Coordinates of N, CA and C in Angstrom, one line a residue:
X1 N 8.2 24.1 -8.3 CA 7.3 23.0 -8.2 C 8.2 21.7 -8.3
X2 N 8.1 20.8 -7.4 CA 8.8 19.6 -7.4 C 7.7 18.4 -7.8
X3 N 8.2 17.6 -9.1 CA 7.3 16.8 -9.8 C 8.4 15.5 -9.3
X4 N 7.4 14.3 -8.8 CA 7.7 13.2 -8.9 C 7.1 11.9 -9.8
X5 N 8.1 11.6 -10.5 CA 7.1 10.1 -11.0 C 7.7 8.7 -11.0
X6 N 6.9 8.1 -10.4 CA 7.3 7.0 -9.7 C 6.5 5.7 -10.9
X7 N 7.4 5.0 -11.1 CA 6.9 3.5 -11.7 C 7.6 2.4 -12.0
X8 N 7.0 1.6 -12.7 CA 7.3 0.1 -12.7 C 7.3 0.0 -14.1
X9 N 7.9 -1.1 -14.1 CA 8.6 -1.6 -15.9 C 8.5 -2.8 -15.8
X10 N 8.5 -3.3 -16.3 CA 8.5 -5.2 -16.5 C 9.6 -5.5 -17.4
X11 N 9.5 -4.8 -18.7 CA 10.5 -4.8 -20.5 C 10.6 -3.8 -20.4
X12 N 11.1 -2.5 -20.3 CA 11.4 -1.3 -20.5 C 11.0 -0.3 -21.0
X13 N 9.4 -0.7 -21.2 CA 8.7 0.3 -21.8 C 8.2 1.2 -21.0
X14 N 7.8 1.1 -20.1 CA 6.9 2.0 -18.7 C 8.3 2.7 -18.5
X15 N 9.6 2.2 -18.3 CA 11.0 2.9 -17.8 C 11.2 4.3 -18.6
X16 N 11.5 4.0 -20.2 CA 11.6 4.4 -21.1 C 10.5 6.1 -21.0
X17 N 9.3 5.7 -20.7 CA 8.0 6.6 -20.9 C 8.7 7.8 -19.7
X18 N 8.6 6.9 -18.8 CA 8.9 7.8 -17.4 C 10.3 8.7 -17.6
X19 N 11.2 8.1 -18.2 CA 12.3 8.7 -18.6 C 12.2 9.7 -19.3
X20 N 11.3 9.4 -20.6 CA 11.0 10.7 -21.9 C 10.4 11.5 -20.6
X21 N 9.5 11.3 -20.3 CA 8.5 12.6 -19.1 C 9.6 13.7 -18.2
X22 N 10.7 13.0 -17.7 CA 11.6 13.4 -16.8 C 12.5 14.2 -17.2
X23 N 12.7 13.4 -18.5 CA 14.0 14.8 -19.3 C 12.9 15.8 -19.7
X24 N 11.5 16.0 -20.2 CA 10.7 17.1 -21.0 C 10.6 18.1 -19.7
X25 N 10.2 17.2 -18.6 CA 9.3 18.5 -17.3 C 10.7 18.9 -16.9
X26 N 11.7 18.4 -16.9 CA 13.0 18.6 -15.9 C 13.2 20.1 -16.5
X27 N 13.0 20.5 -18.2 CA 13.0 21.5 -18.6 C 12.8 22.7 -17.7
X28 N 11.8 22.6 -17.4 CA 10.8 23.6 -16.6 C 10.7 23.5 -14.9
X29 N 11.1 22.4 -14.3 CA 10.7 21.9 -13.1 C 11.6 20.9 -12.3
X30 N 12.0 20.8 -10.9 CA 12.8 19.5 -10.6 C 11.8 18.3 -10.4
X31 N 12.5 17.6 -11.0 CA 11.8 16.4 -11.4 C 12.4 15.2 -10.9
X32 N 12.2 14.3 -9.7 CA 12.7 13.0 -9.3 C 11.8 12.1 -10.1
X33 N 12.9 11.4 -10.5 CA 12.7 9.8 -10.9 C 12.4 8.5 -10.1
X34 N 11.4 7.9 -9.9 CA 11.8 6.8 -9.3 C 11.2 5.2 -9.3
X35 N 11.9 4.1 -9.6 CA 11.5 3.1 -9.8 C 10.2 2.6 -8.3
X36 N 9.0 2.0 -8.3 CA 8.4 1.8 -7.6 C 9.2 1.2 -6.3
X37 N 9.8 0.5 -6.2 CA 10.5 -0.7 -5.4 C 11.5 0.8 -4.5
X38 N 12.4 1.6 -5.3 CA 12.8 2.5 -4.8 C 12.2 3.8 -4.0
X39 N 11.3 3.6 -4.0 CA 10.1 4.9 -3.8 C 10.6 5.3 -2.4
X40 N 10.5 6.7 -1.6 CA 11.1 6.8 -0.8 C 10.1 7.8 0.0
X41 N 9.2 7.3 1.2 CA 7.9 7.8 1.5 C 8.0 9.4 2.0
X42 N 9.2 9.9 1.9 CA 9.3 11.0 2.6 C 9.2 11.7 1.7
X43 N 9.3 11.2 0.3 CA 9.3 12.3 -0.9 C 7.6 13.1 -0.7
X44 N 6.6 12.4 -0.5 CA 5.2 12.5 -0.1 C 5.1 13.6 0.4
X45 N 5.8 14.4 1.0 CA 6.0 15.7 1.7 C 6.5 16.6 0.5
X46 N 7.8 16.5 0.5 CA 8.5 17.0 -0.7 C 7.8 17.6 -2.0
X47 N 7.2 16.8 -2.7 CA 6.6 16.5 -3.8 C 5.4 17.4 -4.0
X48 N 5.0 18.3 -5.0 CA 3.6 18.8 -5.1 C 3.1 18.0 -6.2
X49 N 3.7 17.5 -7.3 CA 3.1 16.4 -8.3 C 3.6 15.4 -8.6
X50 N 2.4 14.0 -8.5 CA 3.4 13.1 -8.6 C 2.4 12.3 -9.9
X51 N 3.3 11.8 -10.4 CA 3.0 10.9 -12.2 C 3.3 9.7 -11.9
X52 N 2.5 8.8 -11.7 CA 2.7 7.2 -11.4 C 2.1 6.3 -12.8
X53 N 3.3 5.7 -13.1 CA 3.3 4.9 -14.1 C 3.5 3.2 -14.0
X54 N 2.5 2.5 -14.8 CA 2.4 1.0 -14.4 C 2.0 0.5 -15.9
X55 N 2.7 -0.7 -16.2 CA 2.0 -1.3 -17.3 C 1.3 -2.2 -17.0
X56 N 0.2 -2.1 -17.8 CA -1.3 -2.9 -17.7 C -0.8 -4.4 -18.0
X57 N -0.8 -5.0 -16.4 CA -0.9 -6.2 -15.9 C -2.3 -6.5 -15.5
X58 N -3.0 -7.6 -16.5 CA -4.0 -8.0 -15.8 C -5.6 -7.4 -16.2
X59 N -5.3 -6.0 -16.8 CA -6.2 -5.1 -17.2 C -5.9 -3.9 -16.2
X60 N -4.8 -4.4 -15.1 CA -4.9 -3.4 -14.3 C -3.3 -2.7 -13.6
X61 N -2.9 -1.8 -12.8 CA -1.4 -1.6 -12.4 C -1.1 -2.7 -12.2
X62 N 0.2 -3.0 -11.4 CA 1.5 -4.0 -11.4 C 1.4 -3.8 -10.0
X63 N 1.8 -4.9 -9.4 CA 1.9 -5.6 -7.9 C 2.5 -4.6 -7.1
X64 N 3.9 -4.3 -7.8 CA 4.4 -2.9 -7.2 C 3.9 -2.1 -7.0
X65 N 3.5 -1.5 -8.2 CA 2.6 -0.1 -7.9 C 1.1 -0.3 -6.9
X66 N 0.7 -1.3 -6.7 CA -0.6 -1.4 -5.4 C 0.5 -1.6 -4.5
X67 N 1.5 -2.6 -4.6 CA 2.1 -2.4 -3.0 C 2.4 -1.2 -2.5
X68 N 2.9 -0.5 -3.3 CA 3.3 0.6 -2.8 C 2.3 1.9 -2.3
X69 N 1.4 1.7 -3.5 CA 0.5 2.7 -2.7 C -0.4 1.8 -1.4
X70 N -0.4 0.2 -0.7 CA -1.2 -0.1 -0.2 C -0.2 0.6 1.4
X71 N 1.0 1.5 1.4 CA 2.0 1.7 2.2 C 1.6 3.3 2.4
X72 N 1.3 3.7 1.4 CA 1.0 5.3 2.2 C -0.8 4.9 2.7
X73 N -0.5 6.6 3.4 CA -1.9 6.4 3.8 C -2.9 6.9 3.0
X74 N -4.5 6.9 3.4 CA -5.5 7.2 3.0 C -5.9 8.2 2.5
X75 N -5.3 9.5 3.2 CA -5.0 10.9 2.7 C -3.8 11.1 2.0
X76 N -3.1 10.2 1.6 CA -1.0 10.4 1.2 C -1.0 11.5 0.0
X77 N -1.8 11.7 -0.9 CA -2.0 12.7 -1.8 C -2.6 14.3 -1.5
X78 N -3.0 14.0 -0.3 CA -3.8 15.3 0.1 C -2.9 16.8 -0.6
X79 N -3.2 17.6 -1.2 CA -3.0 19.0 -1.3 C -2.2 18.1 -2.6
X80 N -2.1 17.5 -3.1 CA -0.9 16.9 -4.5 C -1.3 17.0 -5.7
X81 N -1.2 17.2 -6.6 CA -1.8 17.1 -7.9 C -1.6 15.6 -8.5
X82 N -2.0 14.5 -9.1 CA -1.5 13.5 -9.1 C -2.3 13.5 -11.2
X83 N -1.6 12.6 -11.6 CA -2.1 11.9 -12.5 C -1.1 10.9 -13.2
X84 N -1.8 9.9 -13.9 CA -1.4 8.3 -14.3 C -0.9 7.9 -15.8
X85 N -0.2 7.0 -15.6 CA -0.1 6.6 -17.5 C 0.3 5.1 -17.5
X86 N 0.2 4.5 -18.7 CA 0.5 3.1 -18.2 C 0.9 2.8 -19.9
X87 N 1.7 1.5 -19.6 CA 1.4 0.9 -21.8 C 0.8 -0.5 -21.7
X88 N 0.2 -0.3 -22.7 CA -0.6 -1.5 -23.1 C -0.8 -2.0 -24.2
X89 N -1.3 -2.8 -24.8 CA -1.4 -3.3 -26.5 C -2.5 -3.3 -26.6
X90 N -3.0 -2.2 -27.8 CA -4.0 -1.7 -28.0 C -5.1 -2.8 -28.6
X91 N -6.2 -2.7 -28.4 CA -7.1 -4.2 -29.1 C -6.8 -4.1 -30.1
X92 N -6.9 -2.7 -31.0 CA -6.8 -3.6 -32.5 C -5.6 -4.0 -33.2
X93 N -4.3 -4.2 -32.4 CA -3.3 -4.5 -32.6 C -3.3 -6.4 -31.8
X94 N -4.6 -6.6 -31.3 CA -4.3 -8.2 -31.6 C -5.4 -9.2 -32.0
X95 N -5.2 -9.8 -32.3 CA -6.1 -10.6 -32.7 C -7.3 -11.4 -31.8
X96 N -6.8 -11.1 -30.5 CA -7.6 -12.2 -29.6 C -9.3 -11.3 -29.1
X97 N -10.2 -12.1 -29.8 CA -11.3 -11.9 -28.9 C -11.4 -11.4 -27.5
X98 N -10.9 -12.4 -26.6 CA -10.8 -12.3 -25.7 C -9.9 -11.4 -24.8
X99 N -8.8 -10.7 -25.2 CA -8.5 -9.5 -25.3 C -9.1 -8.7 -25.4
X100 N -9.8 -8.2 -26.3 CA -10.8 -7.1 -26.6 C -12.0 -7.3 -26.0
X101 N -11.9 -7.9 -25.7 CA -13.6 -7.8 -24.6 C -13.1 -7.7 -23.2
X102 N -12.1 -7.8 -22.6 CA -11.3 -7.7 -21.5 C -11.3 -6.4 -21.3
X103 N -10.6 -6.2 -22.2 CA -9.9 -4.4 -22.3 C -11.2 -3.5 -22.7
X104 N -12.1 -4.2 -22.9 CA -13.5 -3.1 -23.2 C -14.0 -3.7 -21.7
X105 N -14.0 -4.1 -21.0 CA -15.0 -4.4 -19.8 C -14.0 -3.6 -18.7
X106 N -12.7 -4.0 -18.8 CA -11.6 -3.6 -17.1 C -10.9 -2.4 -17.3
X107 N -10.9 -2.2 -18.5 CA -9.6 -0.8 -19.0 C -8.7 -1.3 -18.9
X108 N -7.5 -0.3 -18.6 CA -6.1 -0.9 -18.6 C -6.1 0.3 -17.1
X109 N -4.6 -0.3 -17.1 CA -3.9 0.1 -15.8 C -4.2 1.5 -15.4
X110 N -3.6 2.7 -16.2 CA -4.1 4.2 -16.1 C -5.5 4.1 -15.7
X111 N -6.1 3.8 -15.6 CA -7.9 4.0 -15.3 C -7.7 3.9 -14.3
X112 N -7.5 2.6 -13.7 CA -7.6 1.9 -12.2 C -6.9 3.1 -11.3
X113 N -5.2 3.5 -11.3 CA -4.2 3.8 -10.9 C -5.0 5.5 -10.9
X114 N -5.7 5.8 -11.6 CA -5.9 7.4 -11.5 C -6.8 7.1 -10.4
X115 N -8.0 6.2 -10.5 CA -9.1 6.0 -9.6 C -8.4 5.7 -8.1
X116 N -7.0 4.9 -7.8 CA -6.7 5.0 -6.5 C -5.9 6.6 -6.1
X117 N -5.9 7.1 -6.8 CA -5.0 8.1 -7.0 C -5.9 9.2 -6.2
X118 N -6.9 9.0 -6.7 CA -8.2 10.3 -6.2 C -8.9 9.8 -5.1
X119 N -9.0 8.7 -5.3 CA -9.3 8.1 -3.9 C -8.3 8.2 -2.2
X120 N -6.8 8.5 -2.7 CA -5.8 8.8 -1.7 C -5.9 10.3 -1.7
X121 N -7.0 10.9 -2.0 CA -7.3 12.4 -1.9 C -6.2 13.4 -2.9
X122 N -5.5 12.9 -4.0 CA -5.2 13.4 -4.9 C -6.3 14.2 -5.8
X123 N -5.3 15.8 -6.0 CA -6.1 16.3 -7.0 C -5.9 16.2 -8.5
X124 N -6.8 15.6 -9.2 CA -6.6 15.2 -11.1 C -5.7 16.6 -11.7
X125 N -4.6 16.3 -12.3 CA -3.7 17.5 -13.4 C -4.3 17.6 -14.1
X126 N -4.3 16.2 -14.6 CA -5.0 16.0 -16.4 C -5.3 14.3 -16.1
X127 N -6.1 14.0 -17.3 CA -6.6 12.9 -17.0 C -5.3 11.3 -17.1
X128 N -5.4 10.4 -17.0 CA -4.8 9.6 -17.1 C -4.2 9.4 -18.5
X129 N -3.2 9.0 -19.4 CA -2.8 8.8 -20.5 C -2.1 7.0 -20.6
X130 N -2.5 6.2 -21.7 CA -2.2 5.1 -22.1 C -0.8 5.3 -23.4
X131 N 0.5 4.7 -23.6 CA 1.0 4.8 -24.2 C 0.9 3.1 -24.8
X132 N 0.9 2.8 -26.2 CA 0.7 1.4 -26.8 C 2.4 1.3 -27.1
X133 N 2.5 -0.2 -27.1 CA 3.9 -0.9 -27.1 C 3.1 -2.2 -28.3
X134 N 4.0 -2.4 -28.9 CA 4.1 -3.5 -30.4 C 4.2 -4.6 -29.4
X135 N 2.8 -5.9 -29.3 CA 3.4 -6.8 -28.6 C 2.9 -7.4 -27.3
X136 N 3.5 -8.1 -26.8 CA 3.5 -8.1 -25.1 C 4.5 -7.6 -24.4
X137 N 5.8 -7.4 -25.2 CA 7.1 -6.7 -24.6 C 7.5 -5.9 -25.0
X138 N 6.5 -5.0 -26.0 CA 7.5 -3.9 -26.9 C 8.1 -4.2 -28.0
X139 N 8.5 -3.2 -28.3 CA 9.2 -1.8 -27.6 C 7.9 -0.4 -28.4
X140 N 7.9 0.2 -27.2 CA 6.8 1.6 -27.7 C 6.5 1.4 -29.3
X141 N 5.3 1.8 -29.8 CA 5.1 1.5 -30.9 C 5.4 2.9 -31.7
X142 N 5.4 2.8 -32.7 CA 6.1 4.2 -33.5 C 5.3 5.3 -33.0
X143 N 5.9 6.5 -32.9 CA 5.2 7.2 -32.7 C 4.8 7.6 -31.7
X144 N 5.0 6.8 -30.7 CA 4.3 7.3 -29.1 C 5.5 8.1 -28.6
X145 N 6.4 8.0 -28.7 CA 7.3 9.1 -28.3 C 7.5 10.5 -28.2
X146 N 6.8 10.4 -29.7 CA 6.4 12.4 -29.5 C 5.2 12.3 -29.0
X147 N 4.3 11.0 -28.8 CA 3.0 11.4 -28.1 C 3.1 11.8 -26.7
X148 N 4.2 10.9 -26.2 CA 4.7 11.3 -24.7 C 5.1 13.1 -24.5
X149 N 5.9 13.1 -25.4 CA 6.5 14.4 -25.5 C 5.2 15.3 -25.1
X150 N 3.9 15.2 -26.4 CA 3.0 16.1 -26.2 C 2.1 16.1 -24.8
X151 N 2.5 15.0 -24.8 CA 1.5 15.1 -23.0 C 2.1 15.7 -21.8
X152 N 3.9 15.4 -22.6 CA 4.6 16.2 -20.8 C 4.3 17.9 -21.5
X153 N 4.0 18.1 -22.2 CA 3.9 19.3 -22.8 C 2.5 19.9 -22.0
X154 N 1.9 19.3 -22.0 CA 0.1 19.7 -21.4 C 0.3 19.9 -20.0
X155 N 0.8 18.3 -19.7 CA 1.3 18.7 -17.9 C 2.3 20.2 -17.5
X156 N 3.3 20.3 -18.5 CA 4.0 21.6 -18.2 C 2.8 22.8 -18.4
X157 N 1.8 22.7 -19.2 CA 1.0 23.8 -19.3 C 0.2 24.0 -18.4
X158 N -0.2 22.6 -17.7 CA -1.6 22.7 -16.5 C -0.4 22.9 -15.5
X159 N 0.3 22.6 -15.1 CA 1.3 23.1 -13.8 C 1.4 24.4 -14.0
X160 N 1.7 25.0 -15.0 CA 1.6 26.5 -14.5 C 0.5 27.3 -14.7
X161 N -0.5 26.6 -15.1 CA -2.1 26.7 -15.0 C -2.5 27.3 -13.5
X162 N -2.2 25.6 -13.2 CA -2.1 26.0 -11.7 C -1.3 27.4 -11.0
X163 N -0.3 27.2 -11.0 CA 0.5 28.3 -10.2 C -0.1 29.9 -10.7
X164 N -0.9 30.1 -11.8 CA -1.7 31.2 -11.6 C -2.7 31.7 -10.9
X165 N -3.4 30.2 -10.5 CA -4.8 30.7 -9.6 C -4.2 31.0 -8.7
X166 N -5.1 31.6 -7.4 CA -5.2 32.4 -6.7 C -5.2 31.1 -5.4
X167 N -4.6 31.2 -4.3 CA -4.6 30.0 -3.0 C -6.0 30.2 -2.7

């Protein structure tokens, strides 16, 4: 199974995430890395899973990450297993009103990015995952590190979930 995950960083947190994911699944799986800007459309073929990561700009992915998926096509997921992750600053780590009614009305990035994701005829692994960063720039907040860990741990379990059914 060849896993790809493709994303964007702003401060190094989204880099960081994608990185922990990359050394956990490489364990088990070849695993390409790749920054959005670098994305390279032939991997689309290559690829049976791809993990697209964006930090929540806006309430929603990063310029990159829509450019780039605005470049494949409408089916570009077909037969793929896809799912999302993004960081964000959790409401109750700020003080602003207005924050928290934002982030309760739009979600963050992972929501959005899974919804184009299945919309490009991507099949869901597992559902989208949000990792929290201290801040507006970080750095991951304690603790999310082994959370990442546990999630590439799930992905490693639903991947070979998969490869037991039956075609």
């Amino acid at each position: 199974m060849e896993v790809y995950i493709i994303y964007d960083s702003y401060f190094g947190n989204t880099r960081k995430v994608s990185e922990i994911l990359a050394g956990e699944l490489n364990r088990s799986f070849s695993v390409s890395l790749s920054k959005a800007e670098d994305f390279v459309h032939d991997k689309l073929d290559a690829a049976d899973i791809f993990i697209i990561g964006s930090p929540t700009r806006g309430f929603t992915f990063s310029a990159r990450i829509k450019q780039l998926l605005g470049k494949v096509s409408a089916n570009a997921f077909q037969n793929k297993q896809v799912t999302a992750f993004d960081t964000r600053v959790k409401p109750e780590d700020t003080d602003s009103g207005v924050y928290k009614r934002f982030a309760g009305l739009f979600g963050y990035a992972a929501d959005s990015l899974q919804r184009r994701l299945l919309r490009k005829k991507g099949r869901l692994l597992l559902p989208a995952r949000g990792f929290a960063v201290e801040g507006k720039e970080g750095p991951l907040k304690q603790g999310e590190e082994e959370q990442i860990k546990l999630w590439a741990a799930e992905i490693s379990h639903a991947i070979e979930e998969q490869k037991k059914e039956p075609e």
